[in-house]
Amino acid sequence: SLTLLSCRAEIETGVSLETALDKWRGLHFRRKAAANKALRLWSGERLTQAISRLDAAMLQTRQNSQLAQALTARIILQVANM
């Protein structure tokens, strides 16, 4: 998600989507279409919000391992509905 955010930031400064994807080191060619779609759908602000929510959820699951499965399901739904 952080790599996606850094590519989105480049795009928002004027770099083309294709150029940003070409700079993405380690991006497998089979995942390029999915990354392309994600970069078109997610703004930098929404990615930042999603990353913050995921970080908070990760902390919650570590603090209360008995609820980890429920907390994980909840954050997945929250991010999907963003």
JSON list of C-alpha atoms in Angstrom, two decimals:
[
{"chain": "A", "resi": 1, "resn": "SER", "atom": "CA", "xyz": [0.00, 0.00, 0.00]},
{"chain": "A", "resi": 2, "resn": "LEU", "atom": "CA", "xyz": [2.87, 2.38, 0.63]},
{"chain": "A", "resi": 3, "resn": "THR", "atom": "CA", "xyz": [4.28, 1.72, -2.84]},
{"chain": "A", "resi": 4, "resn": "LEU", "atom": "CA", "xyz": [0.84, 2.38, -4.29]},
{"chain": "A", "resi": 5, "resn": "LEU", "atom": "CA", "xyz": [0.73, 5.65, -2.35]},
{"chain": "A", "resi": 6, "resn": "SER", "atom": "CA", "xyz": [4.14, 6.75, -3.59]},
{"chain": "A", "resi": 7, "resn": "CYS", "atom": "CA", "xyz": [3.12, 6.00, -7.20]},
{"chain": "A", "resi": 8, "resn": "ARG", "atom": "CA", "xyz": [-0.11, 7.94, -6.69]},
{"chain": "A", "resi": 9, "resn": "ALA", "atom": "CA", "xyz": [1.89, 10.89, -5.33]},
{"chain": "A", "resi": 10, "resn": "GLU", "atom": "CA", "xyz": [4.06, 10.87, -8.46]},
{"chain": "A", "resi": 11, "resn": "ILE", "atom": "CA", "xyz": [0.97, 10.86, -10.66]},
{"chain": "A", "resi": 12, "resn": "GLU", "atom": "CA", "xyz": [-0.49, 13.79, -8.74]},
{"chain": "A", "resi": 13, "resn": "THR", "atom": "CA", "xyz": [2.69, 15.77, -9.48]},
{"chain": "A", "resi": 14, "resn": "GLY", "atom": "CA", "xyz": [2.24, 15.23, -13.21]},
{"chain": "A", "resi": 15, "resn": "VAL", "atom": "CA", "xyz": [4.01, 11.95, -13.93]},
{"chain": "A", "resi": 16, "resn": "SER", "atom": "CA", "xyz": [2.02, 9.74, -16.28]},
{"chain": "A", "resi": 17, "resn": "LEU", "atom": "CA", "xyz": [0.38, 6.59, -14.96]},
{"chain": "A", "resi": 18, "resn": "GLU", "atom": "CA", "xyz": [2.50, 4.39, -17.23]},
{"chain": "A", "resi": 19, "resn": "THR", "atom": "CA", "xyz": [5.73, 6.09, -16.14]},
{"chain": "A", "resi": 20, "resn": "ALA", "atom": "CA", "xyz": [4.83, 5.67, -12.47]},
{"chain": "A", "resi": 21, "resn": "LEU", "atom": "CA", "xyz": [4.09, 1.98, -13.03]},
{"chain": "A", "resi": 22, "resn": "ASP", "atom": "CA", "xyz": [7.35, 1.51, -14.92]},
{"chain": "A", "resi": 23, "resn": "LYS", "atom": "CA", "xyz": [9.24, 2.97, -11.94]},
{"chain": "A", "resi": 24, "resn": "TRP", "atom": "CA", "xyz": [7.55, 0.53, -9.54]},
{"chain": "A", "resi": 25, "resn": "ARG", "atom": "CA", "xyz": [10.39, -1.85, -8.74]},
{"chain": "A", "resi": 26, "resn": "GLY", "atom": "CA", "xyz": [9.32, -5.43, -8.16]},
{"chain": "A", "resi": 27, "resn": "LEU", "atom": "CA", "xyz": [5.90, -5.08, -9.81]},
{"chain": "A", "resi": 28, "resn": "HIS", "atom": "CA", "xyz": [5.23, -8.38, -11.56]},
{"chain": "A", "resi": 29, "resn": "PHE", "atom": "CA", "xyz": [3.86, -8.02, -15.08]},
{"chain": "A", "resi": 30, "resn": "ARG", "atom": "CA", "xyz": [0.78, -10.06, -14.14]},
{"chain": "A", "resi": 31, "resn": "ARG", "atom": "CA", "xyz": [-0.11, -7.53, -11.42]},
{"chain": "A", "resi": 32, "resn": "LYS", "atom": "CA", "xyz": [0.44, -4.46, -13.59]},
{"chain": "A", "resi": 33, "resn": "ALA", "atom": "CA", "xyz": [-3.20, -4.28, -14.75]},
{"chain": "A", "resi": 34, "resn": "ALA", "atom": "CA", "xyz": [-4.46, -4.48, -11.15]},
{"chain": "A", "resi": 35, "resn": "ALA", "atom": "CA", "xyz": [-2.01, -1.78, -10.05]},
{"chain": "A", "resi": 36, "resn": "ASN", "atom": "CA", "xyz": [-3.07, 0.39, -12.98]},
{"chain": "A", "resi": 37, "resn": "LYS", "atom": "CA", "xyz": [-6.73, 0.06, -12.01]},
{"chain": "A", "resi": 38, "resn": "ALA", "atom": "CA", "xyz": [-6.00, 0.77, -8.33]},
{"chain": "A", "resi": 39, "resn": "LEU", "atom": "CA", "xyz": [-4.04, 3.91, -9.21]},
{"chain": "A", "resi": 40, "resn": "ARG", "atom": "CA", "xyz": [-6.93, 5.16, -11.32]},
{"chain": "A", "resi": 41, "resn": "LEU", "atom": "CA", "xyz": [-9.52, 4.44, -8.62]},
{"chain": "A", "resi": 42, "resn": "TRP", "atom": "CA", "xyz": [-7.73, 5.61, -5.46]},
{"chain": "A", "resi": 43, "resn": "SER", "atom": "CA", "xyz": [-6.70, 9.19, -4.74]},
{"chain": "A", "resi": 44, "resn": "GLY", "atom": "CA", "xyz": [-3.71, 9.94, -2.57]},
{"chain": "A", "resi": 45, "resn": "GLU", "atom": "CA", "xyz": [-5.99, 11.14, 0.21]},
{"chain": "A", "resi": 46, "resn": "ARG", "atom": "CA", "xyz": [-8.09, 7.96, 0.18]},
{"chain": "A", "resi": 47, "resn": "LEU", "atom": "CA", "xyz": [-4.96, 5.80, 0.15]},
{"chain": "A", "resi": 48, "resn": "THR", "atom": "CA", "xyz": [-3.59, 7.70, 3.15]},
{"chain": "A", "resi": 49, "resn": "GLN", "atom": "CA", "xyz": [-6.88, 7.19, 5.00]},
{"chain": "A", "resi": 50, "resn": "ALA", "atom": "CA", "xyz": [-6.91, 3.48, 4.18]},
{"chain": "A", "resi": 51, "resn": "ILE", "atom": "CA", "xyz": [-3.31, 3.05, 5.35]},
{"chain": "A", "resi": 52, "resn": "SER", "atom": "CA", "xyz": [-4.11, 4.85, 8.61]},
{"chain": "A", "resi": 53, "resn": "ARG", "atom": "CA", "xyz": [-7.13, 2.63, 9.20]},
{"chain": "A", "resi": 54, "resn": "LEU", "atom": "CA", "xyz": [-5.10, -0.50, 8.45]},
{"chain": "A", "resi": 55, "resn": "ASP", "atom": "CA", "xyz": [-2.36, 0.61, 10.86]},
{"chain": "A", "resi": 56, "resn": "ALA", "atom": "CA", "xyz": [-4.91, 1.24, 13.61]},
{"chain": "A", "resi": 57, "resn": "ALA", "atom": "CA", "xyz": [-6.56, -2.12, 12.98]},
{"chain": "A", "resi": 58, "resn": "MET", "atom": "CA", "xyz": [-3.20, -3.88, 13.09]},
{"chain": "A", "resi": 59, "resn": "LEU", "atom": "CA", "xyz": [-2.50, -2.33, 16.49]},
{"chain": "A", "resi": 60, "resn": "GLN", "atom": "CA", "xyz": [-5.94, -3.36, 17.76]},
{"chain": "A", "resi": 61, "resn": "THR", "atom": "CA", "xyz": [-5.42, -6.97, 16.66]},
{"chain": "A", "resi": 62, "resn": "ARG", "atom": "CA", "xyz": [-2.09, -7.07, 18.48]},
{"chain": "A", "resi": 63, "resn": "GLN", "atom": "CA", "xyz": [-3.63, -5.63, 21.62]},
{"chain": "A", "resi": 64, "resn": "ASN", "atom": "CA", "xyz": [-6.59, -8.02, 21.58]},
{"chain": "A", "resi": 65, "resn": "SER", "atom": "CA", "xyz": [-5.70, -11.21, 19.76]},
{"chain": "A", "resi": 66, "resn": "GLN", "atom": "CA", "xyz": [-9.00, -12.88, 20.68]},
{"chain": "A", "resi": 67, "resn": "LEU", "atom": "CA", "xyz": [-10.85, -10.38, 18.47]},
{"chain": "A", "resi": 68, "resn": "ALA", "atom": "CA", "xyz": [-8.27, -10.39, 15.67]},
{"chain": "A", "resi": 69, "resn": "GLN", "atom": "CA", "xyz": [-10.48, -12.24, 13.19]},
{"chain": "A", "resi": 70, "resn": "ALA", "atom": "CA", "xyz": [-13.47, -9.96, 13.76]},
{"chain": "A", "resi": 71, "resn": "LEU", "atom": "CA", "xyz": [-11.33, -6.82, 13.67]},
{"chain": "A", "resi": 72, "resn": "THR", "atom": "CA", "xyz": [-9.69, -7.95, 10.45]},
{"chain": "A", "resi": 73, "resn": "ALA", "atom": "CA", "xyz": [-13.04, -8.65, 8.81]},
{"chain": "A", "resi": 74, "resn": "ARG", "atom": "CA", "xyz": [-14.29, -5.23, 9.89]},
{"chain": "A", "resi": 75, "resn": "ILE", "atom": "CA", "xyz": [-11.32, -3.32, 8.46]},
{"chain": "A", "resi": 76, "resn": "ILE", "atom": "CA", "xyz": [-11.50, -5.22, 5.19]},
{"chain": "A", "resi": 77, "resn": "LEU", "atom": "CA", "xyz": [-15.14, -4.16, 4.81]},
{"chain": "A", "resi": 78, "resn": "GLN", "atom": "CA", "xyz": [-14.34, -0.58, 5.80]},
{"chain": "A", "resi": 79, "resn": "VAL", "atom": "CA", "xyz": [-11.58, -0.26, 3.24]},
{"chain": "A", "resi": 80, "resn": "ALA", "atom": "CA", "xyz": [-13.69, -1.92, 0.56]},
{"chain": "A", "resi": 81, "resn": "ASN", "atom": "CA", "xyz": [-16.45, 0.64, 1.16]},
{"chain": "A", "resi": 82, "resn": "MET", "atom": "CA", "xyz": [-14.17, 3.68, 1.00]}
]
